[in-house]
Short mmCIF file of C-alpha atoms in Angstrom, two decimals:
data_model
loop_
_atom_site.label_atom_id
_atom_site.label_comp_id
_atom_site.label_asym_id
_atom_site.label_seq_id
_atom_site.Cartn_x
_atom_site.Cartn_y
_atom_site.Cartn_z
CA MET A 1 3.38 249.88 242.12
CA PRO A 2 4.75 247.03 239.66
CA MET A 3 6.51 244.72 241.82
CA GLU A 4 10.33 244.10 242.16
CA LEU A 5 11.62 240.87 240.86
CA THR A 6 14.50 238.71 241.08
CA GLN A 7 15.63 236.11 238.85
CA SER A 8 15.99 232.92 239.59
CA ARG A 9 19.88 231.63 238.93
CA ILE A 10 19.52 227.67 238.44
CA GLN A 11 15.67 228.52 236.44
CA LYS A 12 16.83 231.72 235.03
CA ILE A 13 12.89 232.55 235.74
CA TRP A 14 11.59 235.52 237.34
CA LEU A 15 10.79 236.07 241.23
CA PRO A 16 8.73 238.22 243.04
CA ASN A 17 11.02 239.86 245.50
CA ASP A 18 9.73 239.13 248.75
CA ASN A 19 9.88 236.89 251.51
CA ARG A 20 6.92 234.79 250.10
CA PRO A 21 7.70 231.17 250.35
CA ALA A 22 9.31 229.67 247.15
CA LEU A 23 6.70 227.49 245.78
CA PRO A 24 7.87 223.30 246.36
CA ARG A 25 10.55 222.09 244.23
CA ARG A 26 8.73 219.13 242.77
CA SER A 27 5.46 222.23 241.44
CA CYS A 28 8.03 223.33 239.13
CA GLY A 29 6.08 221.02 235.95
CA PRO A 30 2.51 222.57 234.71
CA GLN A 31 1.20 224.64 237.04
CA LEU A 32 -2.45 223.70 238.52
CA ALA A 33 -3.94 226.44 239.86
CA ASN A 34 -6.82 225.02 240.70
CA SER A 35 -7.78 222.12 242.63
CA PRO A 36 -5.82 218.84 243.24
CA THR A 37 -7.37 215.82 240.89
CA VAL A 38 -8.65 212.27 242.50
CA ILE A 39 -9.10 209.72 239.39
CA VAL A 40 -10.98 207.13 239.81
CA MET A 41 -10.26 203.89 238.70
CA VAL A 42 -13.50 202.10 237.14
CA GLY A 43 -14.01 198.15 236.46
CA LEU A 44 -14.15 194.67 237.10
CA PRO A 45 -11.28 192.91 237.64
CA ALA A 46 -8.81 192.05 235.22
CA ARG A 47 -9.72 194.61 233.46
CA GLY A 48 -6.21 196.44 233.10
CA LYS A 49 -7.36 199.16 235.84
CA THR A 50 -3.83 198.95 237.62
CA TYR A 51 -1.86 199.27 234.74
CA ILE A 52 -3.46 202.23 233.65
CA SER A 53 -2.78 203.60 236.81
CA LYS A 54 0.63 202.65 237.33
CA LYS A 55 1.98 203.64 233.39
CA LEU A 56 -0.43 207.09 233.75
CA THR A 57 1.21 207.90 237.64
CA ARG A 58 4.53 207.46 235.66
CA TYR A 59 3.65 210.12 232.87
CA LEU A 60 2.43 212.74 234.99
CA ASN A 61 5.16 212.52 237.55
CA TRP A 62 7.87 212.33 234.52
CA ILE A 63 6.20 215.45 233.32
CA GLY A 64 6.47 217.31 236.30
CA VAL A 65 3.18 216.22 237.58
CA PRO A 66 3.04 215.21 241.59
CA THR A 67 1.32 211.72 241.22
CA LYS A 68 0.57 208.88 243.16
CA VAL A 69 -1.21 205.29 243.26
CA PHE A 70 -3.07 204.21 246.50
CA ASN A 71 -4.50 200.46 245.26
CA VAL A 72 -7.22 199.58 247.66
CA GLY A 73 -5.89 195.91 247.09
CA GLU A 74 -2.86 196.75 249.08
CA TYR A 75 -4.32 197.80 251.88
CA ARG A 76 -6.82 195.14 251.63
CA ARG A 77 -3.86 192.39 251.55
CA GLU A 78 -2.02 194.85 254.37
CA ALA A 79 -5.39 193.93 256.85
CA VAL A 80 -6.20 190.33 255.52
CA LYS A 81 -2.90 188.29 255.88
CA HIS A 82 -4.35 185.75 254.74
CA TYR A 83 -6.53 184.98 251.34
CA SER A 84 -8.34 182.06 251.30
CA SER A 85 -10.50 182.33 248.54
CA TYR A 86 -13.55 184.00 245.96
CA ASP A 87 -15.45 183.82 248.73
CA PHE A 88 -13.87 186.89 250.93
CA PHE A 89 -15.41 189.06 247.78
CA ARG A 90 -19.18 187.58 248.10
CA PRO A 91 -21.87 190.47 248.11
CA ASP A 92 -23.68 188.21 251.21
CA ASN A 93 -20.34 187.86 253.03
CA GLU A 94 -21.02 191.16 255.80
CA GLU A 95 -17.38 190.50 257.40
CA ALA A 96 -15.75 190.58 254.90
CA MET A 97 -17.35 193.63 253.21
CA LYS A 98 -16.83 195.70 256.52
CA VAL A 99 -13.46 194.97 256.29
CA ARG A 100 -13.44 195.93 252.24
CA ARG A 101 -15.07 199.06 253.59
CA GLN A 102 -12.76 200.48 256.14
CA CYS A 103 -9.63 199.69 253.80
CA ALA A 104 -11.43 201.60 251.24
CA MET A 105 -12.12 204.68 253.47
CA ALA A 106 -8.01 204.40 254.91
CA ALA A 107 -6.98 205.03 251.49
CA LEU A 108 -9.22 208.03 251.27
CA ARG A 109 -7.18 208.67 254.20
CA ASP A 110 -3.64 208.73 252.61
CA VAL A 111 -5.53 210.50 249.63
CA LYS A 112 -6.47 213.32 251.91
CA LEU A 113 -2.54 213.59 253.04
CA TYR A 114 -0.83 213.48 249.88
CA LEU A 115 -3.40 216.16 248.50
CA THR A 116 -3.31 218.43 251.23
CA GLU A 117 -0.30 217.65 253.07
CA GLU A 118 2.41 216.36 251.25
CA ALA A 119 2.34 218.28 248.19
CA GLY A 120 0.59 215.91 245.61
CA GLN A 121 -1.28 217.21 242.82
CA ILE A 122 -3.09 214.13 241.75
CA ALA A 123 -4.13 210.95 243.46
CA VAL A 124 -5.19 207.64 241.91
CA PHE A 125 -7.43 206.14 243.73
CA ASP A 126 -7.16 202.54 242.10
CA ALA A 127 -9.96 200.24 242.79
CA THR A 128 -13.28 198.34 241.46
CA ASN A 129 -15.60 200.87 242.50
CA THR A 130 -18.48 199.70 240.54
CA THR A 131 -21.96 200.56 241.91
CA ARG A 132 -22.67 204.15 242.40
CA GLU A 133 -22.91 203.56 246.58
CA ARG A 134 -18.95 203.21 246.18
CA ARG A 135 -18.32 206.25 243.76
CA GLY A 136 -21.31 208.15 246.04
CA MET A 137 -19.34 207.79 248.76
CA ILE A 138 -15.81 209.50 246.53
CA LEU A 139 -17.82 212.07 245.48
CA ASN A 140 -18.64 213.29 248.96
CA PHE A 141 -15.40 212.99 250.13
CA ALA A 142 -13.62 215.10 247.42
CA LYS A 143 -16.83 217.63 247.87
CA GLU A 144 -15.88 217.70 251.18
CA ASN A 145 -12.31 218.32 250.67
CA GLY A 146 -12.38 220.53 247.71
CA PHE A 147 -10.91 217.74 244.98
CA LYS A 148 -12.22 217.49 241.81
CA VAL A 149 -12.74 214.14 240.26
CA PHE A 150 -11.93 212.12 237.44
CA PHE A 151 -13.35 209.05 236.74
CA ILE A 152 -11.54 206.27 234.44
CA GLU A 153 -13.46 203.28 233.69
CA SER A 154 -11.96 200.22 232.05
CA VAL A 155 -14.30 197.83 229.85
CA CYS A 156 -13.89 195.01 228.72
CA ASN A 157 -15.79 192.04 228.00
CA ASP A 158 -14.12 190.18 225.32
CA PRO A 159 -12.68 186.80 227.20
CA ASN A 160 -9.34 185.96 226.29
CA VAL A 161 -8.02 189.67 226.90
CA VAL A 162 -9.59 188.68 230.56
CA ALA A 163 -7.63 185.26 230.55
CA THR A 164 -4.81 186.97 229.20
CA ASN A 165 -4.58 189.52 231.55
CA VAL A 166 -4.92 186.86 234.59
CA MET A 167 -2.73 184.48 233.74
CA GLU A 168 0.69 187.41 233.27
CA VAL A 169 -0.44 189.63 236.25
CA LYS A 170 -3.39 188.22 238.54
CA LEU A 171 -1.99 184.31 239.22
CA SER A 172 1.80 185.85 240.01
CA SER A 173 0.08 188.02 242.75
CA PRO A 174 0.57 187.67 246.70
CA ASP A 175 -2.95 185.86 247.05
CA TYR A 176 -2.28 183.50 245.38
CA ARG A 177 1.68 182.44 246.22
CA ASP A 178 0.91 178.95 247.29
CA CYS A 179 -1.39 177.97 244.45
CA ASN A 180 -1.38 176.43 241.85
CA SER A 181 -2.45 177.96 238.62
CA THR A 182 -5.65 176.11 237.71
CA ASP A 183 -6.78 176.88 241.00
CA ALA A 184 -5.64 179.97 240.96
CA MET A 185 -7.75 180.59 237.96
CA GLU A 186 -10.88 179.11 238.97
CA ASP A 187 -10.78 181.00 241.84
CA PHE A 188 -10.16 184.78 240.25
CA MET A 189 -12.18 183.45 237.21
CA LYS A 190 -15.60 183.29 240.37
CA ARG A 191 -13.87 186.49 242.09
CA ILE A 192 -15.74 188.18 238.80
CA ASN A 193 -18.34 186.63 239.21
CA CYS A 194 -19.15 188.20 242.74
CA TYR A 195 -18.55 191.71 241.43
CA GLN A 196 -20.36 191.21 238.36
CA ALA A 197 -23.69 190.73 239.75
CA SER A 198 -23.45 194.35 241.16
CA TYR A 199 -21.30 195.85 238.73
CA GLN A 200 -23.04 199.45 237.45
CA PRO A 201 -21.21 200.89 234.49
CA LEU A 202 -20.66 204.17 234.14
CA ASP A 203 -23.75 206.07 232.29
CA PRO A 204 -22.78 209.42 230.66
CA ASP A 205 -25.96 209.46 228.41
CA ASP A 206 -27.95 209.83 231.83
CA TYR A 207 -26.96 208.68 235.14
CA ASP A 208 -23.38 210.18 235.61
CA ARG A 209 -24.33 213.07 232.79
CA GLU A 210 -22.43 215.63 235.31
CA LEU A 211 -19.32 213.71 236.25
CA SER A 212 -16.06 214.02 234.21
CA LEU A 213 -14.41 210.64 233.20
CA ILE A 214 -13.62 208.66 230.24
CA LYS A 215 -14.16 204.73 229.28
CA VAL A 216 -11.79 203.05 228.13
CA ILE A 217 -13.61 199.94 225.70
CA ASP A 218 -11.79 197.09 224.92
CA VAL A 219 -7.94 198.06 225.93
CA GLY A 220 -8.52 201.12 223.10
CA ARG A 221 -10.31 200.25 220.63
CA ARG A 222 -12.94 202.60 221.50
CA PHE A 223 -13.26 205.57 223.60
CA LEU A 224 -15.95 207.97 225.56
CA VAL A 225 -15.00 210.81 226.69
CA ASN A 226 -17.73 213.28 229.07
CA ARG A 227 -17.64 216.73 230.78
CA VAL A 228 -13.62 217.38 230.77
CA GLN A 229 -12.56 220.18 233.03
CA ASP A 230 -9.35 221.55 232.87
CA HIS A 231 -5.84 220.94 231.20
CA ILE A 232 -4.73 218.13 232.69
CA GLN A 233 -7.71 215.73 232.46
CA SER A 234 -7.28 216.35 228.51
CA ARG A 235 -3.83 216.12 228.98
CA ILE A 236 -4.96 212.34 230.42
CA VAL A 237 -7.09 211.63 227.78
CA TYR A 238 -5.11 212.26 224.80
CA TYR A 239 -2.49 210.21 227.32
CA LEU A 240 -5.20 207.68 227.54
CA MET A 241 -5.97 207.46 223.84
CA ASN A 242 -2.59 206.63 222.56
CA ILE A 243 -1.10 203.44 224.65
CA HIS A 244 -1.63 200.44 223.39
CA VAL A 245 -0.93 197.09 224.74
CA GLN A 246 0.81 195.23 221.82
CA PRO A 247 4.25 193.56 222.20
CA ARG A 248 6.88 195.41 221.24
CA THR A 249 10.63 196.78 221.43
CA ILE A 250 12.12 200.37 221.73
CA TYR A 251 15.77 200.44 221.34
CA LEU A 252 17.55 203.39 222.34
CA CYS A 253 21.37 204.14 221.30
CA ARG A 254 22.95 207.70 221.26
CA HIS A 255 25.45 209.03 218.15
CA GLY A 256 28.40 207.40 217.38
CA GLU A 257 31.09 209.16 219.45
CA SER A 258 31.87 212.39 217.37
CA GLU A 259 34.83 214.63 217.41
CA PHE A 260 33.55 216.62 220.10
CA ASN A 261 33.16 214.01 222.38
CA LEU A 262 37.40 212.93 221.33
CA LYS A 263 37.61 217.06 222.56
CA GLY A 264 35.45 217.15 225.66
CA ARG A 265 33.35 219.47 224.26
CA ILE A 266 29.44 219.34 224.57
CA GLY A 267 26.34 220.28 222.15
CA GLY A 268 28.00 221.73 218.72
CA ASP A 269 26.85 219.98 215.33
CA SER A 270 30.34 217.67 214.55
CA GLY A 271 30.49 214.49 212.60
CA LEU A 272 31.64 210.75 213.91
CA SER A 273 34.86 210.22 214.79
CA ASN A 274 36.32 207.13 212.83
CA ARG A 275 35.46 204.94 216.08
CA GLY A 276 32.30 206.11 215.84
CA LYS A 277 32.01 205.77 212.19
CA LYS A 278 32.35 202.14 213.23
CA PHE A 279 29.76 201.63 215.95
CA ALA A 280 27.99 202.89 213.17
CA VAL A 281 28.43 199.89 210.72
CA ALA A 282 27.91 197.59 213.67
CA LEU A 283 24.33 199.08 214.66
CA ASN A 284 23.68 197.84 211.03
CA LYS A 285 24.61 194.68 211.74
CA PHE A 286 22.77 194.75 215.30
CA VAL A 287 19.94 195.95 213.68
CA GLU A 288 19.73 193.59 211.32
CA GLU A 289 20.24 190.89 213.68
CA GLN A 290 17.18 191.91 215.74
CA ASN A 291 14.71 190.82 212.37
CA LEU A 292 12.52 193.44 213.40
CA LYS A 293 9.29 193.65 211.49
CA ASP A 294 8.67 197.67 210.53
CA LEU A 295 11.26 198.86 212.47
CA LYS A 296 10.91 202.94 212.71
CA ILE A 297 14.30 204.66 213.14
CA TRP A 298 13.48 207.72 214.28
CA THR A 299 17.17 210.95 214.98
CA SER A 300 17.87 214.41 215.79
CA GLN A 301 18.43 217.19 213.22
CA LEU A 302 21.59 217.01 214.05
CA LYS A 303 24.49 215.20 212.13
CA ARG A 304 25.81 212.63 214.56
CA THR A 305 22.59 211.21 214.81
CA ILE A 306 22.42 211.43 210.70
CA GLN A 307 25.79 210.10 209.60
CA THR A 308 25.03 207.41 212.68
CA ALA A 309 21.79 206.40 210.80
CA GLU A 310 23.06 206.50 207.32
CA ALA A 311 24.83 203.02 207.87
CA LEU A 312 21.68 201.00 208.25
CA GLN A 313 20.24 202.23 204.96
CA LEU A 314 16.98 202.18 205.88
CA PRO A 315 14.52 204.84 206.11
CA TYR A 316 14.82 207.26 209.48
CA GLU A 317 12.93 209.95 210.27
CA GLN A 318 14.46 212.98 211.53
CA TRP A 319 12.95 214.71 214.66
CA LYS A 320 14.07 218.42 215.93
CA ALA A 321 12.31 217.34 219.16
CA LEU A 322 15.64 214.70 219.35
CA ASN A 323 18.28 217.28 219.35
CA GLU A 324 20.36 217.45 222.31
CA ILE A 325 19.88 219.68 225.20
CA ASP A 326 20.96 223.42 224.25
CA ALA A 327 23.66 224.94 226.51
CA GLY A 328 23.53 228.25 225.15
CA VAL A 329 26.39 230.14 225.84
CA CYS A 330 28.02 227.34 227.05
CA GLU A 331 27.28 225.84 223.65
CA GLU A 332 31.17 224.10 222.22
CA MET A 333 32.49 224.17 225.65
CA THR A 334 35.08 221.47 227.86
CA TYR A 335 34.17 221.32 231.36
CA GLU A 336 36.86 222.99 232.38
CA GLU A 337 36.18 226.13 230.42
CA ILE A 338 33.11 226.25 231.72
CA ARG A 339 34.83 225.90 235.33
CA GLU A 340 37.13 228.80 234.38
CA GLN A 341 35.00 230.94 232.56
CA HIS A 342 31.75 230.57 233.91
CA PRO A 343 32.89 229.44 237.41
CA GLU A 344 29.21 230.68 239.42
CA GLU A 345 27.19 228.76 236.22
CA PHE A 346 29.11 225.44 237.08
CA ALA A 347 28.38 225.27 240.49
CA LEU A 348 24.78 226.24 240.13
CA ARG A 349 24.58 223.31 237.68
CA ASP A 350 26.06 220.88 240.11
CA GLN A 351 23.70 222.08 242.66
CA ASP A 352 20.53 220.93 240.99
CA LYS A 353 21.39 219.81 237.21
CA TYR A 354 17.43 219.35 236.62
CA TYR A 355 16.36 222.42 236.64
CA TYR A 356 19.53 223.66 236.27
CA ARG A 357 18.46 225.92 232.82
CA TYR A 358 22.64 227.23 230.37
CA PRO A 359 22.20 230.90 230.09
CA SER A 360 20.45 231.24 226.58
CA GLY A 361 19.38 227.47 227.37
CA GLU A 362 18.22 225.02 228.14
CA SER A 363 17.68 222.64 231.82
CA TYR A 364 16.26 219.08 231.59
CA GLN A 365 13.03 219.95 233.10
CA ASP A 366 12.80 222.16 228.88
CA LEU A 367 14.22 218.89 227.72
CA VAL A 368 11.16 216.94 229.39
CA GLN A 369 8.57 219.41 228.19
CA ARG A 370 10.13 219.09 224.52
CA LEU A 371 10.36 215.45 224.39
CA GLU A 372 6.09 214.45 225.27
CA PRO A 373 5.72 214.57 222.10
CA VAL A 374 8.17 212.17 221.43
CA ILE A 375 6.99 210.09 223.67
CA MET A 376 3.18 210.14 223.19
CA GLU A 377 4.22 208.90 219.27
CA LEU A 378 6.56 205.95 221.18
CA GLU A 379 3.29 204.31 223.00
CA ARG A 380 1.51 204.49 219.64
CA GLN A 381 4.36 202.54 217.49
CA GLU A 382 5.49 199.46 217.78
CA ASN A 383 9.46 198.41 217.10
CA VAL A 384 11.26 201.83 217.04
CA LEU A 385 14.71 202.14 216.98
CA VAL A 386 15.77 206.19 218.30
CA ILE A 387 19.05 207.33 217.55
CA CYS A 388 19.55 210.15 220.10
CA HIS A 389 22.21 212.06 222.99
CA GLN A 390 22.95 211.60 225.91
CA ALA A 391 20.13 213.91 227.91
CA VAL A 392 17.79 213.35 225.27
CA MET A 393 18.18 209.14 226.35
CA ARG A 394 18.22 210.25 230.12
CA CYS A 395 14.52 211.88 229.56
CA LEU A 396 13.50 209.27 227.65
CA LEU A 397 14.83 206.79 229.84
CA ALA A 398 13.38 208.15 232.82
CA TYR A 399 9.86 207.82 231.28
CA PHE A 400 9.97 203.97 230.35
CA LEU A 401 11.85 203.05 234.22
CA ASP A 402 9.87 205.91 236.16
CA LYS A 403 13.20 207.47 237.63
CA SER A 404 12.50 210.37 239.55
CA ALA A 405 14.29 214.37 238.10
CA ASP A 406 16.22 214.05 240.74
CA GLU A 407 17.64 210.77 239.27
CA MET A 408 17.19 211.27 235.58
CA PRO A 409 19.92 213.69 234.69
CA TYR A 410 22.33 211.21 236.23
CA LEU A 411 21.40 207.98 234.42
CA LYS A 412 24.54 206.33 232.40
CA CYS A 413 23.56 206.50 228.55
CA PRO A 414 27.65 205.30 227.39
CA LEU A 415 28.19 205.93 224.07
CA HIS A 416 28.65 202.64 221.69
CA THR A 417 25.44 200.78 224.20
CA VAL A 418 21.94 199.66 222.86
CA LEU A 419 19.57 199.41 225.42
CA LYS A 420 16.97 197.46 224.76
CA LEU A 421 13.75 198.17 226.53
CA THR A 422 10.45 195.60 226.55
CA PRO A 423 7.44 196.82 227.79
CA VAL A 424 6.06 194.68 230.93
CA ALA A 425 2.83 194.14 232.90
CA TYR A 426 4.05 196.81 235.19
CA GLY A 427 6.62 198.51 233.76
CA CYS A 428 9.37 197.67 231.11
CA ARG A 429 12.57 195.50 230.93
CA VAL A 430 15.58 196.64 230.12
CA GLU A 431 18.48 195.31 228.69
CA SER A 432 22.32 196.94 228.37
CA ILE A 433 23.88 195.31 224.73
CA SER A 434 27.31 196.68 224.26
CA LEU A 435 28.27 196.71 220.36
CA ASN A 436 32.34 196.13 221.21
CA ILE A 437 33.49 199.08 219.98
CA GLU A 438 35.59 201.31 222.29
CA ALA A 439 34.92 205.39 223.06
CA VAL A 440 35.38 208.13 225.26
CA ASN A 441 33.11 208.47 228.80
CA THR A 442 31.10 211.16 228.74
CA HIS A 443 29.30 210.72 232.37
CA ARG A 444 30.06 212.61 234.68
CA ASP A 445 28.91 211.60 238.86
CA ARG A 446 26.60 213.39 241.09
CA PRO A 447 29.03 215.48 242.72
CA GLU A 448 29.68 214.32 246.10
CA ASN A 449 28.45 216.41 249.42
CA MET A 450 26.41 219.14 247.24
CA ASN A 451 22.84 219.73 247.77
CA THR A 452 20.29 222.24 246.53
CA SER A 453 21.27 224.34 249.62
CA GLN A 454 24.79 224.92 248.99
CA LYS A 455 26.04 228.27 247.66
CA PRO A 456 28.21 227.78 244.59
CA SER A 457 32.00 228.70 245.74
#
């Protein structure tokens, strides 16, 4: 007999009408019906492994796949409080080798806990893992626990790139807190040499031909991919092939204040108010002052963003994916009208703003999926100005600033303010620049004393 179904009031999706427990809330992204995955980083020190680990984890969490980095270096610093010198990493230092192995095992125990008991789907094991013996140990661990394994090896033989990475990232490490930069650089280069002697790169043509892996060569100049097993691994490969480390700036702003903003109405396709038009002129002056080379300008396909871009007198590209969240039956209504005409929907959205889907409309979760191609193209580009909308800007900002699904719908993105994002070593620096044109405040704070277990009144 066909099973009876009940529609979830918040997400508007159909669920079995029985007493089975619901899936964990965080698993509402891409559903992985198969085993959890351990991503194993491979490579010499200062090859960007931690950069890749953190950036990839930020992306996977943003698309709804619970992911966590386990950095073995942090376990080592916890076990050995005071780093003395590169001698600790010499292959003939038996006592240190024992400590390093214990740290790797402690990290793997935490990986197991995360993937089996904490609803994790992907664990990133961030260490050098430069020997076949160490990688074999990880493969055995994964086999015993039913985890898939995907290797990411970062290979770079350009001494200038390595030296830049050491200067920008490694010298600020806790290992060199009380050390001058010259001595720290010398020590770290000797540390790399300790690994170099025993380094066994992944060999997809022979020894490692059965493994799932990607080799990232010279910071993305070339890639070698072997035996991709599933959908999530293919997404990881696609993401890694789109990112780069060239200096650039991303500017995010909303359209100028619209006529509907003035009336407190959501959605729709109204034009700019008089103050919104003044903002567009001010934005033109701001862009000229930035004096950026080859600036790309992107808008949605809605009138208010296009009117804003027109004032810049520069070429721009329209993206349907950048259109504002679809409020469905609530389009062009005020919040007061929604509260009066759809009281249950109003209360449900306040309960869980990220997962709540407007009837015949979208949720923030839907918006994230819609914006993934925009993120991929932003990662490929250099200087870009994105003129968009409040919910869209929140989703983009959450990606760059590593904000959770719970925080995302409440990020402040005021009208007539430009957010300047500058990628740095392991994250993104953000600068908020008001263009000093008054506008209405469209931000709604998180309701107090509201949680996801409450029933709407």
